[in-house]
Short mmCIF file of N, CA and C in Angstrom, two decimals:
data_model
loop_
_atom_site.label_atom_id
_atom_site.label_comp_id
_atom_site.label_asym_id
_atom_site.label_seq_id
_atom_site.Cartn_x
_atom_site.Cartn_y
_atom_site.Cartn_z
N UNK A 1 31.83 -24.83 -45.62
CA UNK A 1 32.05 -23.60 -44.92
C UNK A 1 30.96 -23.36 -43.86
N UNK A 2 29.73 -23.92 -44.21
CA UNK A 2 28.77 -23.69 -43.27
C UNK A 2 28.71 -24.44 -41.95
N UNK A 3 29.23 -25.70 -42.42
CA UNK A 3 29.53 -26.88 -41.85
C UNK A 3 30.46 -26.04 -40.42
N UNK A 4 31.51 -25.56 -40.83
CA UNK A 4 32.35 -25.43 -40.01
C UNK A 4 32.19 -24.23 -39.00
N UNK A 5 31.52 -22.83 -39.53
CA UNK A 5 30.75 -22.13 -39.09
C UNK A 5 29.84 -22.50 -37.67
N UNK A 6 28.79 -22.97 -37.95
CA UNK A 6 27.88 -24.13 -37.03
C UNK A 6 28.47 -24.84 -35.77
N UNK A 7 29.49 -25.55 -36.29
CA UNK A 7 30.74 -26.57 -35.21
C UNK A 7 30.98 -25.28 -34.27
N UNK A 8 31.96 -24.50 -35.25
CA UNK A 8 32.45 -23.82 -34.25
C UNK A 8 31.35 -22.48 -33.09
N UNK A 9 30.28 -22.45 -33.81
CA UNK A 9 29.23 -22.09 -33.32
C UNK A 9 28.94 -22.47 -31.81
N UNK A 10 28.57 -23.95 -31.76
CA UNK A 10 28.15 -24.78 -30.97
C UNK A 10 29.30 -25.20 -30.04
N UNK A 11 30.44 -25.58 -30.43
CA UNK A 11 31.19 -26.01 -29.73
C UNK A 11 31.49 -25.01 -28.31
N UNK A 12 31.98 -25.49 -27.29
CA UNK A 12 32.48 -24.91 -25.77
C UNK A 12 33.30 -24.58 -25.64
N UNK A 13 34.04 -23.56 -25.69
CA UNK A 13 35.63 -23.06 -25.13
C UNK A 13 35.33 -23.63 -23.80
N UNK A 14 36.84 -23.65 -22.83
CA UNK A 14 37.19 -23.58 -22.04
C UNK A 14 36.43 -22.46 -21.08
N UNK A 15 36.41 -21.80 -21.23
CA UNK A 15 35.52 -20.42 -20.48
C UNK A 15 34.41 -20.70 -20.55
N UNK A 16 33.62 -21.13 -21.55
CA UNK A 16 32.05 -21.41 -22.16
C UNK A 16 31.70 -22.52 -20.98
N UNK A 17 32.48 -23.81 -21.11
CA UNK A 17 32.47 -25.27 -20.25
C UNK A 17 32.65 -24.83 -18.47
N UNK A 18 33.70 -23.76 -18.55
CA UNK A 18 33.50 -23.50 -16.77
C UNK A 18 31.95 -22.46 -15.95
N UNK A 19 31.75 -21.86 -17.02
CA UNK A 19 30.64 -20.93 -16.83
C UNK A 19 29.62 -21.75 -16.40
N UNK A 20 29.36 -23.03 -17.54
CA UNK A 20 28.24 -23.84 -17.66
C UNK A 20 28.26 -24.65 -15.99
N UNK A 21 29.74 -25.50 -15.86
CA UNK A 21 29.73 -26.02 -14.55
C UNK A 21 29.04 -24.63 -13.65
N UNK A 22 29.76 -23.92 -13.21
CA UNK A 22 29.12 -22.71 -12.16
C UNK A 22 27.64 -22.67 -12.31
N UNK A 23 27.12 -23.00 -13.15
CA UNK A 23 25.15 -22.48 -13.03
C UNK A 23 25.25 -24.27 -13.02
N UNK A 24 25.24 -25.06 -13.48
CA UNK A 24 24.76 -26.29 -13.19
C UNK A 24 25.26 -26.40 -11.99
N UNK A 25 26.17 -26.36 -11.02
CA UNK A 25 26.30 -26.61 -9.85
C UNK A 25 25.35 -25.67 -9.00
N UNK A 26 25.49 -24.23 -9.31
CA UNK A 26 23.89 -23.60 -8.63
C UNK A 26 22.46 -24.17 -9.16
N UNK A 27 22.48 -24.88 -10.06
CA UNK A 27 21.40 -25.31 -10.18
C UNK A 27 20.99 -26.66 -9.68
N UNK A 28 21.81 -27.36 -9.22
CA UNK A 28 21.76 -28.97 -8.82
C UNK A 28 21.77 -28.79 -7.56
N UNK A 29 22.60 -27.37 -6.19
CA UNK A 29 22.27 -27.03 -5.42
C UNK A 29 21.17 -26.50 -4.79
N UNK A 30 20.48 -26.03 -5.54
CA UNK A 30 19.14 -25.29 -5.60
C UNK A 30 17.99 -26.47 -5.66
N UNK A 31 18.04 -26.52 -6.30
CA UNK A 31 17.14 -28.21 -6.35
C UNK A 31 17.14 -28.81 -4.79
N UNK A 32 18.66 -29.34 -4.51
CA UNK A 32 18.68 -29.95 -3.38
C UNK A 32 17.99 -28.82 -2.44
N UNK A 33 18.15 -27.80 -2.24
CA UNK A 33 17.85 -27.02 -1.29
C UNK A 33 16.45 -27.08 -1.05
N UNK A 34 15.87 -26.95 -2.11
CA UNK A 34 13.86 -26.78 -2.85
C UNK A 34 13.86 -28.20 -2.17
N UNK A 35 14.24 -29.25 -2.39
CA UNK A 35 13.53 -30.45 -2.22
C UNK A 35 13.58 -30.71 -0.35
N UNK A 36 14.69 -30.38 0.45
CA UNK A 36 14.75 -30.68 1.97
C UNK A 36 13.85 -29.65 2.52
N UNK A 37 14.52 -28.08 2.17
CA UNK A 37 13.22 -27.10 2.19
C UNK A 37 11.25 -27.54 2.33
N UNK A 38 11.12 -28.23 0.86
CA UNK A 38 9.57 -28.60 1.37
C UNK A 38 9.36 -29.75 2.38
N UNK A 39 10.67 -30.26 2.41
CA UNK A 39 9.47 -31.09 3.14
C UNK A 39 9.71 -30.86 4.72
N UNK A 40 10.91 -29.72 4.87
CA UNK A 40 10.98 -29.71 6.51
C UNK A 40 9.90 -28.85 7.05
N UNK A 41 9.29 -27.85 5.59
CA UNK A 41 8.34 -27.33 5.82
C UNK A 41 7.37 -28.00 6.01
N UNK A 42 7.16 -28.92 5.15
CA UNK A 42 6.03 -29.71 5.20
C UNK A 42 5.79 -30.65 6.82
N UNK A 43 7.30 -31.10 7.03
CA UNK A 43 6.72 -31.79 8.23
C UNK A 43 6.51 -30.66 9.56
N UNK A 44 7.61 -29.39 9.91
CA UNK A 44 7.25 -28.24 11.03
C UNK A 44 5.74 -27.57 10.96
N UNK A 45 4.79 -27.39 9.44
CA UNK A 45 4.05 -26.27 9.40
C UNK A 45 2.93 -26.82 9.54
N UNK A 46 2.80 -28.08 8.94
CA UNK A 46 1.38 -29.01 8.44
C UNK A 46 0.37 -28.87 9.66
N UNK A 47 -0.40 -28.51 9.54
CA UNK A 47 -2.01 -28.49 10.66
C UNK A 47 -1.26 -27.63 11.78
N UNK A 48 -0.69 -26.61 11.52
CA UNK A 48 -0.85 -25.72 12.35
C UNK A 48 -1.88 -24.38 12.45
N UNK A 49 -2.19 -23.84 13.39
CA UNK A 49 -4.23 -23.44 13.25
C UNK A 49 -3.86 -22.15 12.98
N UNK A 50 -3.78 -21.97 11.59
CA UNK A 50 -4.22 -20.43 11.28
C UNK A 50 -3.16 -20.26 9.74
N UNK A 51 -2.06 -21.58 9.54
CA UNK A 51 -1.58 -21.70 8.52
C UNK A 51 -1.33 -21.56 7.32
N UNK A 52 -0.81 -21.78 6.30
CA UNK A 52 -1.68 -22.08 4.38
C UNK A 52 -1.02 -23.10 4.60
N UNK A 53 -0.20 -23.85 5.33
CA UNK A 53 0.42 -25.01 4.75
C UNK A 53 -0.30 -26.39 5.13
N UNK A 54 -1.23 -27.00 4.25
CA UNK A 54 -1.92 -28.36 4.56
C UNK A 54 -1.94 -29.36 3.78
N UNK A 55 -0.40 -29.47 3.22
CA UNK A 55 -0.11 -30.58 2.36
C UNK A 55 1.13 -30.42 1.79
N UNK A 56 2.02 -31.80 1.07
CA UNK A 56 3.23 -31.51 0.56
C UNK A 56 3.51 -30.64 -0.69
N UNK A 57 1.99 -30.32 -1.25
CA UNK A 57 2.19 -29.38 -2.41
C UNK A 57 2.19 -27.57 -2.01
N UNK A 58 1.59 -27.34 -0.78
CA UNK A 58 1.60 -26.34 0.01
C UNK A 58 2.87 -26.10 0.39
N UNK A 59 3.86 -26.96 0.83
CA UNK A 59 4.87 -26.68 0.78
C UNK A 59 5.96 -26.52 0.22
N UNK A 60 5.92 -26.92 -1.22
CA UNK A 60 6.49 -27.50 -1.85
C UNK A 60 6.06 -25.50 -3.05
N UNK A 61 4.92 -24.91 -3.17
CA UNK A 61 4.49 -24.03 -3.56
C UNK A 61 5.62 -22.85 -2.42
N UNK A 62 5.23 -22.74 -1.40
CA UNK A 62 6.06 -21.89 -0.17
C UNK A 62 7.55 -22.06 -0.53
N UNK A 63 7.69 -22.74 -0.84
CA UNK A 63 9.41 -23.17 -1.00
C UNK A 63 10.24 -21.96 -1.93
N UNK A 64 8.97 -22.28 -3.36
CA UNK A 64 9.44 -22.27 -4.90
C UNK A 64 9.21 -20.99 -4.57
N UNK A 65 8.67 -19.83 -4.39
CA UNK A 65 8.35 -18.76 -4.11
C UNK A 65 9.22 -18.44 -3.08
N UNK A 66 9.38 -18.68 -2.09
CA UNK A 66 10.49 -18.31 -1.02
C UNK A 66 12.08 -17.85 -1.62
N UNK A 67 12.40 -19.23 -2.77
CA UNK A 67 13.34 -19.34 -3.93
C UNK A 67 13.64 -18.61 -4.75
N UNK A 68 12.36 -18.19 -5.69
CA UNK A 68 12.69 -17.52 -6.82
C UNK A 68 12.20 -15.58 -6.34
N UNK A 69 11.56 -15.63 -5.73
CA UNK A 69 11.39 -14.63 -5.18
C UNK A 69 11.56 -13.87 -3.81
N UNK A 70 11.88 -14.12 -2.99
CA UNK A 70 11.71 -13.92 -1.91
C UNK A 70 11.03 -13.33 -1.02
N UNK A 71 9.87 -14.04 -1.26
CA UNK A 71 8.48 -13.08 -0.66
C UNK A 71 7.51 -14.13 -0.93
N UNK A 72 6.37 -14.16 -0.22
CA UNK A 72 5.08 -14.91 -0.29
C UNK A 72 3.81 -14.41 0.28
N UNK A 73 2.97 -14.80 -0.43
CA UNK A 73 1.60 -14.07 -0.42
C UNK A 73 1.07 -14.71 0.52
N UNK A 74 1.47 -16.26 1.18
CA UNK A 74 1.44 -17.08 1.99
C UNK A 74 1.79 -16.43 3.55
N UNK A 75 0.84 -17.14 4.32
CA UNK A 75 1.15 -16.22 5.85
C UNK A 75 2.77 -16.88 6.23
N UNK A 76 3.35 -15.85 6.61
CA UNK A 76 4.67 -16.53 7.63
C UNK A 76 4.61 -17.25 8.18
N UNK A 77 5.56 -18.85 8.48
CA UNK A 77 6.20 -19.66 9.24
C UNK A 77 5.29 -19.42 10.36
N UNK A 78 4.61 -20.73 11.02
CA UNK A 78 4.30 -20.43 12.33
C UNK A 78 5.18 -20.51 13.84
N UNK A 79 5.98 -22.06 12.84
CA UNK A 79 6.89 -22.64 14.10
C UNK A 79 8.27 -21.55 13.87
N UNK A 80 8.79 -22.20 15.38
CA UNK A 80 10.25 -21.30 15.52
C UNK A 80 11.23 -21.98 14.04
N UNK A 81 10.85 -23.21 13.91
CA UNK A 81 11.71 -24.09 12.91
C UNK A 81 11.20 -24.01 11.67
N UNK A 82 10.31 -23.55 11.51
CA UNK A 82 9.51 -22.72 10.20
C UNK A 82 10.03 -21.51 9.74
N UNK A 83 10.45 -21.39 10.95
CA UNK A 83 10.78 -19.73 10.69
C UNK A 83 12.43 -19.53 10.50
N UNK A 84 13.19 -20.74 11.30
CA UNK A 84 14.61 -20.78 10.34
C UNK A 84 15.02 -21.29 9.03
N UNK A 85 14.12 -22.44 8.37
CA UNK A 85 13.76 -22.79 7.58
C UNK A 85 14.14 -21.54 6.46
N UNK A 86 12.80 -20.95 6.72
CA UNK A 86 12.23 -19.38 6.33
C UNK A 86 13.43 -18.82 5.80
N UNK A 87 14.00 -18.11 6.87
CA UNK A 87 15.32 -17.53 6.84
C UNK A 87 16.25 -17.93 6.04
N UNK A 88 16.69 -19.56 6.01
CA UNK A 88 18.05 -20.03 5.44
C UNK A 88 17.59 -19.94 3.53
N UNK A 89 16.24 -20.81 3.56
CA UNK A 89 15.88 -20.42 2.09
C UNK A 89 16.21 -19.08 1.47
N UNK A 90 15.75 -18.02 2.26
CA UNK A 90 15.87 -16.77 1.85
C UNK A 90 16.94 -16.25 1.56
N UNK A 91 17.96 -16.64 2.71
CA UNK A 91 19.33 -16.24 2.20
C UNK A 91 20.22 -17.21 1.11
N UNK A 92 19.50 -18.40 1.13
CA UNK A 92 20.13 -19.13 -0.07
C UNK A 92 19.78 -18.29 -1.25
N UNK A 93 18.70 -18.03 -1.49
CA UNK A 93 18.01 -17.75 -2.65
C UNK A 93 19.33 -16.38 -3.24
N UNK A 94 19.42 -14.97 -1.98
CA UNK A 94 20.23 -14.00 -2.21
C UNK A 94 21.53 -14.80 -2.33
N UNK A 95 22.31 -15.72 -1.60
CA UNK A 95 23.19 -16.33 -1.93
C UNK A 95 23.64 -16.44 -3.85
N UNK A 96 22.46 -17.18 -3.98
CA UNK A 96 22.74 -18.08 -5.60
C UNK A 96 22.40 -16.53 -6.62
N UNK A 97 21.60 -15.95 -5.96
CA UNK A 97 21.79 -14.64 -7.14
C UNK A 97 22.82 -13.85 -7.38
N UNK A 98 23.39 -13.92 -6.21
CA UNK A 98 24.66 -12.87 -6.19
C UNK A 98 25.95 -13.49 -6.88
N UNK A 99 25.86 -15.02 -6.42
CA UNK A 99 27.00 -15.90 -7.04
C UNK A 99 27.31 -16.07 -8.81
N UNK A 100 25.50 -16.21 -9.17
CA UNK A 100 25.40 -16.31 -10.41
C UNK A 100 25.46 -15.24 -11.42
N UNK A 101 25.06 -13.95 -10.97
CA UNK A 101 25.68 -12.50 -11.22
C UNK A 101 26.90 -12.13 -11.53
N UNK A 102 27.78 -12.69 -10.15
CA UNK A 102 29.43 -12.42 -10.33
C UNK A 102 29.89 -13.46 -10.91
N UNK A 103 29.53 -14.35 -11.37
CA UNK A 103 30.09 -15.41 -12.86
C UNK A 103 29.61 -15.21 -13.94
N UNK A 104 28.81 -14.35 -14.03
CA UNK A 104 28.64 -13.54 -15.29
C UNK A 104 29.13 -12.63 -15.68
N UNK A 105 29.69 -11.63 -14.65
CA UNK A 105 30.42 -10.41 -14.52
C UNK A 105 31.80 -10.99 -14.85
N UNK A 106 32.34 -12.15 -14.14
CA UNK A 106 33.78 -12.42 -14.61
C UNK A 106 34.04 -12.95 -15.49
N UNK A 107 32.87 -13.67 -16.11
CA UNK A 107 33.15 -14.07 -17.66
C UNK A 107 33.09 -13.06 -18.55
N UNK A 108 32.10 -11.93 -18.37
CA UNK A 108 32.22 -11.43 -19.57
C UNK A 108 33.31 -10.25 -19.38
N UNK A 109 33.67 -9.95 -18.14
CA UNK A 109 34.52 -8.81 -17.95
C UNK A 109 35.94 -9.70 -18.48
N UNK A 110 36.44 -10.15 -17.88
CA UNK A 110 37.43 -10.77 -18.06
C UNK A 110 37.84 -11.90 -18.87
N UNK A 111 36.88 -12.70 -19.37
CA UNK A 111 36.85 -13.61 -20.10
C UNK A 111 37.02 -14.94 -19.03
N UNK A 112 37.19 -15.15 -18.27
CA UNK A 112 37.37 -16.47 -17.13
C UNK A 112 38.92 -16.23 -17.05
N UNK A 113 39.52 -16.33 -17.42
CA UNK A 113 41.11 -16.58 -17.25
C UNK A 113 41.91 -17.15 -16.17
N UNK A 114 41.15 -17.14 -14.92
CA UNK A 114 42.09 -17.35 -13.75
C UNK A 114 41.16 -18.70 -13.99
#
């Protein structure tokens, strides 16, 4: 009885398995985003005079923060291409929150169904 309890515990509905795709695909997107992100930062910002960015971990820090928060304690983008960079991260970031919100909202409101 416990046995079966547990199984069915663990096991994935149909709804459970599509939810999971939706955040692993924002999450395998996100990644990709973090990883082109540092380094276009890294190659537009690097030794520019008055910067924080002076290495791939500098950028790579600017990114993750740009990402999960949207804000940095880090001075703003110097270049024009720093500064779209800037921008697209930022709205990715509101992008994937809002997406991952309303697949939470329709799973639990509705159960997935469509």
């Amino acid at each position: 009885m416990i046995r079966e309890e547990l199984a069915r515990l663990f096991t994935l509905g149909e709804r459970h398995r599509r939810l999971l795709a939706r955040l692993l695909i924002a999450l395998g997107l996100s990644i990709m985003v973090f990883a082109v992100g540092t380094v276009l930062i890294w190659v537009f910002e690097t030794g520019q005079k008055g910067g924080d960015i002076h290495g791939l971990g500098d950028a790579a820090f600017f990114c993750s923060v740009q990402l999960l928060s949207v804000s940095s304690s880090m001075t703003n983008p110097l270049t024009t291409a720093g500064k779209i960079i800037d921008v697209g991260l930022e709205a990715w970031a509101i992008f994937v929150i809002t997406a991952v919100a309303g697949s939470f909202a329709t799973f639990f409101s509705t159960g997935d169904n469509s």
